[in-house]
CSV table of C-alpha atoms in Angstrom, one decimal:
chain,number,residue,atom,x,y,z
A,1,TYR,CA,-20.3,-39.3,20.7
A,2,ASP,CA,-21.0,-41.5,23.6
A,3,ASN,CA,-20.2,-44.6,21.5
A,4,PHE,CA,-16.5,-43.6,21.0
A,5,ASP,CA,-13.6,-44.4,23.3
A,6,VAL,CA,-11.8,-41.3,24.4
A,7,ASN,CA,-8.1,-41.7,23.4
A,8,THR,CA,-5.4,-39.8,21.6
A,9,THR,CA,-4.8,-40.8,17.9
A,10,ARG,CA,-1.5,-42.3,16.9
A,11,SER,CA,-1.4,-40.6,13.5
A,12,PRO,CA,2.1,-39.5,12.6
A,13,LEU,CA,2.4,-35.8,11.9
A,14,TYR,CA,5.0,-34.9,9.3
A,15,PRO,CA,6.3,-31.4,8.7
A,16,VAL,CA,5.0,-29.9,5.4
A,17,ARG,CA,7.7,-28.4,3.2
A,18,MET,CA,6.7,-25.0,1.9
A,19,ASP,CA,6.6,-24.7,-1.9
A,20,VAL,CA,9.5,-22.9,-3.5
A,21,VAL,CA,7.1,-20.4,-5.2
A,22,LYS,CA,5.4,-19.6,-1.9
A,23,GLU,CA,8.8,-19.1,-0.2
A,24,ASN,CA,9.9,-16.7,-2.9
A,25,GLU,CA,6.6,-14.8,-2.7
A,26,ASP,CA,7.0,-14.5,1.1
A,27,LYS,CA,10.5,-13.2,0.8
A,28,ILE,CA,9.4,-10.6,-1.7
A,29,LYS,CA,6.5,-9.5,0.5
A,30,ASP,CA,8.9,-9.2,3.5
A,31,ILE,CA,11.3,-7.0,1.5
A,32,LEU,CA,8.5,-4.8,0.2
A,33,VAL,CA,6.8,-4.4,3.6
A,34,LYS,CA,9.9,-4.2,5.9
A,35,ARG,CA,12.4,-2.4,3.8
A,36,TYR,CA,10.2,-0.2,1.6
A,37,SER,CA,7.2,0.3,3.9
A,38,LEU,CA,4.7,-0.7,1.2
A,39,HIS,CA,1.2,-2.0,2.1
A,40,GLU,CA,0.1,-5.3,0.7
A,41,LEU,CA,-3.4,-5.6,-0.8
A,42,HIS,CA,-5.5,-8.4,-2.2
A,43,SER,CA,-8.0,-7.9,-5.0
A,44,TYR,CA,-10.3,-10.0,-7.0
A,45,VAL,CA,-9.4,-11.2,-10.5
A,46,TRP,CA,-12.1,-9.3,-12.3
A,47,ALA,CA,-12.2,-5.7,-13.5
A,48,TYR,CA,-14.7,-3.4,-11.8
A,49,TYR,CA,-16.4,-1.3,-14.5
A,50,ASP,CA,-17.7,1.3,-12.2
A,51,GLU,CA,-14.4,2.1,-10.4
A,52,LEU,CA,-12.5,2.1,-13.7
A,53,LYS,CA,-15.1,4.4,-15.3
A,54,GLU,CA,-14.7,6.8,-12.4
A,55,LEU,CA,-11.0,7.1,-13.2
A,56,GLY,CA,-11.6,7.4,-17.0
A,57,ILE,CA,-10.2,4.0,-17.7
A,58,GLU,CA,-11.9,1.6,-20.1
A,59,VAL,CA,-12.0,-2.1,-19.3
A,60,GLU,CA,-9.8,-3.9,-21.8
A,61,PRO,CA,-11.6,-6.8,-23.6
A,62,ASN,CA,-10.8,-10.2,-22.1
A,63,ILE,CA,-12.5,-13.3,-20.8
A,64,LYS,CA,-16.0,-12.7,-19.6
A,65,LEU,CA,-17.8,-14.7,-16.9
A,66,ALA,CA,-20.8,-16.6,-18.1
A,67,ASN,CA,-24.0,-15.7,-16.1
A,68,ALA,CA,-22.3,-13.1,-14.0
A,69,THR,CA,-24.6,-12.0,-11.2
A,70,ASN,CA,-23.3,-8.4,-11.5
A,71,PRO,CA,-22.5,-6.9,-14.9
A,72,ASN,CA,-20.0,-4.6,-13.1
A,73,ILE,CA,-17.7,-7.7,-12.6
A,74,GLU,CA,-18.2,-9.8,-15.7
A,75,THR,CA,-14.7,-9.3,-17.3
A,76,ILE,CA,-11.6,-11.0,-15.9
A,77,ARG,CA,-8.6,-8.6,-15.7
A,78,ASN,CA,-5.6,-9.0,-18.0
A,79,SER,CA,-3.6,-6.5,-16.1
A,80,MET,CA,-3.4,-5.5,-12.4
A,81,ILE,CA,-2.5,-1.9,-13.2
A,82,PRO,CA,-6.0,-0.6,-13.4
A,83,THR,CA,-6.8,-2.3,-10.1
A,84,GLN,CA,-3.8,-0.7,-8.5
A,85,LEU,CA,-4.9,2.8,-9.8
A,86,CYS,CA,-8.4,2.2,-8.3
A,87,GLN,CA,-6.8,1.3,-5.0
A,88,LEU,CA,-4.6,4.4,-5.0
A,89,ASN,CA,-7.7,6.5,-5.8
A,90,VAL,CA,-9.7,5.0,-2.9
A,91,ASN,CA,-6.9,5.4,-0.4
A,92,LYS,CA,-5.4,8.8,-1.4
A,93,GLY,CA,-7.3,10.6,1.4
A,94,TYR,CA,-5.6,8.6,4.2
A,95,ALA,CA,-2.0,9.7,3.8
A,96,PRO,CA,-0.1,12.3,1.7
A,97,GLU,CA,2.1,9.5,0.3
A,98,PHE,CA,2.1,5.7,0.4
A,99,GLY,CA,2.9,2.6,-1.6
A,100,ILE,CA,0.9,-0.5,-2.3
A,101,PHE,CA,1.7,-3.8,-3.9
A,102,GLU,CA,0.1,-7.1,-4.8
A,103,ILE,CA,1.1,-10.5,-6.0
A,104,GLY,CA,-2.0,-11.4,-7.9
A,105,ARG,CA,-3.4,-13.2,-10.9
A,106,VAL,CA,-4.4,-12.1,-14.3
A,107,VAL,CA,-5.8,-14.0,-17.3
A,108,GLU,CA,-4.1,-13.6,-20.7
A,109,GLY,CA,-6.6,-15.2,-23.0
A,110,MET,CA,-7.4,-18.8,-23.7
A,111,ASP,CA,-5.3,-21.8,-24.7
A,112,GLU,CA,-6.0,-24.4,-27.4
A,113,ASN,CA,-8.1,-26.4,-24.9
A,114,ASN,CA,-10.3,-23.4,-24.3
A,115,LEU,CA,-8.9,-22.9,-20.7
A,116,CYS,CA,-7.8,-19.6,-19.3
A,117,ILE,CA,-4.1,-18.8,-19.4
A,118,GLU,CA,-3.7,-17.6,-15.8
A,119,LYS,CA,-0.4,-15.8,-14.8
A,120,LYS,CA,0.8,-14.6,-11.4
A,121,LYS,CA,2.1,-11.0,-11.4
A,122,LEU,CA,3.7,-8.4,-9.1
A,123,ALA,CA,2.3,-4.9,-9.2
A,124,ILE,CA,3.7,-2.0,-7.2
A,125,SER,CA,2.2,1.5,-7.0
A,126,LEU,CA,3.4,4.6,-5.3
A,127,PHE,CA,1.4,7.7,-4.5
A,128,SER,CA,2.4,11.1,-3.4
A,129,ASN,CA,0.7,14.5,-3.0
A,130,VAL,CA,4.0,15.8,-1.5
A,131,LYS,CA,6.7,15.0,-4.0
A,132,ALA,CA,5.0,15.7,-7.3
A,133,ALA,CA,7.0,17.7,-9.8
A,134,THR,CA,4.4,18.6,-12.4
A,135,SER,CA,1.1,17.6,-10.9
A,136,SER,CA,-0.5,17.1,-7.5
A,137,ARG,CA,-0.9,13.4,-8.1
A,138,LEU,CA,1.6,11.0,-9.6
A,139,SER,CA,1.4,7.2,-9.6
A,140,LEU,CA,4.2,4.9,-10.6
A,141,THR,CA,3.2,1.4,-11.4
A,142,ILE,CA,5.7,-1.4,-11.9
A,143,SER,CA,4.2,-4.6,-13.4
A,144,SER,CA,6.3,-7.7,-13.6
A,145,THR,CA,6.2,-10.2,-16.5
A,146,SER,CA,8.7,-12.5,-14.9
A,147,SER,CA,7.7,-15.8,-13.4
A,148,LEU,CA,7.5,-16.4,-9.7
A,149,ASN,CA,8.2,-20.0,-10.4
A,150,SER,CA,12.0,-19.8,-10.5
A,151,LYS,CA,14.4,-21.4,-8.1
A,152,PRO,CA,14.8,-19.6,-4.7
A,153,PRO,CA,17.3,-16.8,-5.4
A,154,ARG,CA,18.8,-14.4,-2.8
A,155,GLN,CA,16.2,-11.9,-1.5
A,156,LEU,CA,17.5,-8.8,-3.4
A,157,THR,CA,18.2,-10.9,-6.5
A,158,ALA,CA,14.6,-12.2,-6.4
A,159,MET,CA,13.3,-8.6,-6.2
A,160,ASN,CA,15.4,-7.4,-9.1
A,161,THR,CA,14.5,-10.4,-11.2
A,162,LEU,CA,10.8,-9.7,-10.8
A,163,LEU,CA,11.1,-6.1,-11.7
A,164,THR,CA,12.6,-6.6,-15.1
A,165,SER,CA,9.7,-5.2,-17.1
A,166,THR,CA,8.4,-1.8,-16.0
A,167,ARG,CA,5.6,0.4,-17.1
A,168,LEU,CA,5.2,3.9,-15.8
A,169,TYR,CA,1.8,5.5,-15.6
A,170,SER,CA,1.1,9.1,-14.6
A,171,THR,CA,-2.4,10.2,-13.6
A,172,ALA,CA,-2.7,14.0,-13.4
A,173,ARG,CA,-5.9,15.5,-12.4
């Protein structure tokens, strides 16, 4: 470093425009956290055999990793719902009721070029030991099939657009 002259570079710095998809995701995350008090989580794209087995859920057949270092994580998930249920189960002892969400990726098979068809999804899960009508544990999972790649809509419209396709799951034990 003694061979270099000490001086400030004259490289121009230009502001980077945020991608439309990223802007929409951030708006949705803000709504879910600030307005609905949900907790964001991040999970891996593979299905955990052990955690799913503990809940009595079988891993759905999908793309498998070649030479997986751990057979527990060899299958890539095609749905985020089992992952959400595992997270609810792990965290149920910390609060009598809470909600979690994730904008994550799933793989829905292979295309004609033998490449994974990767999709970005929104999953929301609610847990309550307090407000259960018929059981002590009820989880509501909403999984979106809408794309996050649309033009930037208003915040509430973006939220409603993403929640077009819903699935309800109840886990009573």
